[in-house]
Amino acid sequence: MGAFAGGRLPPDDVVVTALRAGDETMFAALLDAWSRGMLRVARSYVSTDPSAEEVVQDTWLAVIDGIDRFEGRSSIKTWVYRILVNTAKKRGMRESRTLPWSAFEADGAPFPDGVSFPDGGGWGEPGAAWPSPEGEALAAEVRALTAEALGRLPPRQRVVITLRDVEGYSSDEVCEILEISAANQRVLLHRARTAVRGWLADYYGSVTQAEQ
């Protein structure tokens, strides 16, 4: 659970002071807490998992190099994710010069053990019937199907829904990280949620028909 009580990180001012002092324990705690989510976000921009891993490594190097310039106008996590997104965008642009765009619509990043649906709605409409996972096999199937659905999304929609519904960022934080307007964020999130919910509904509808 990390080097801190309950696995929780200390306040931002403590984190920043420790990083500026070269505290390896603090850096290791941040790696443990954030790297998995950073990989998912990076994978929204680049074509392969190894490429996403390199983006995350480059991001942490940039964080170490730039921590003295952190001004505290956002949370330290938001600042790190902005560096991540900018790094991933640049790498994705380089890849797009040699890879067909379809390569960026391939398999999505590995999905987490669970999914949160903030704002009381998430991907389903109120009262919508969702499958209730019974046992590890079905739960794993749901995660795999959701990951596949995310992988079908255009990169901009994929990164917004990843930040909002997987990483749990607020709309304001997503706008700051991606440097987009609130209206743009809402449109991208709505389209992503609608598409993912539609794909999952089609899948479970076909399964139900096959079983009848």
PDB file of C-alpha atoms in Angstrom, residues 19 61 151 199:
ATOM      1  CA  LEU A  19      10.655  15.813  -4.443  1.00  0.00           C
ATOM      2  CA  LEU A  61      12.116  12.410 -15.960  1.00  0.00           C
ATOM      3  CA  GLY A 151     -10.137   0.951 -27.566  1.00  0.00           C
ATOM      4  CA  TRP A 199     -21.427  -1.321 -27.804  1.00  0.00           C
TER       5      TRP A 199
END
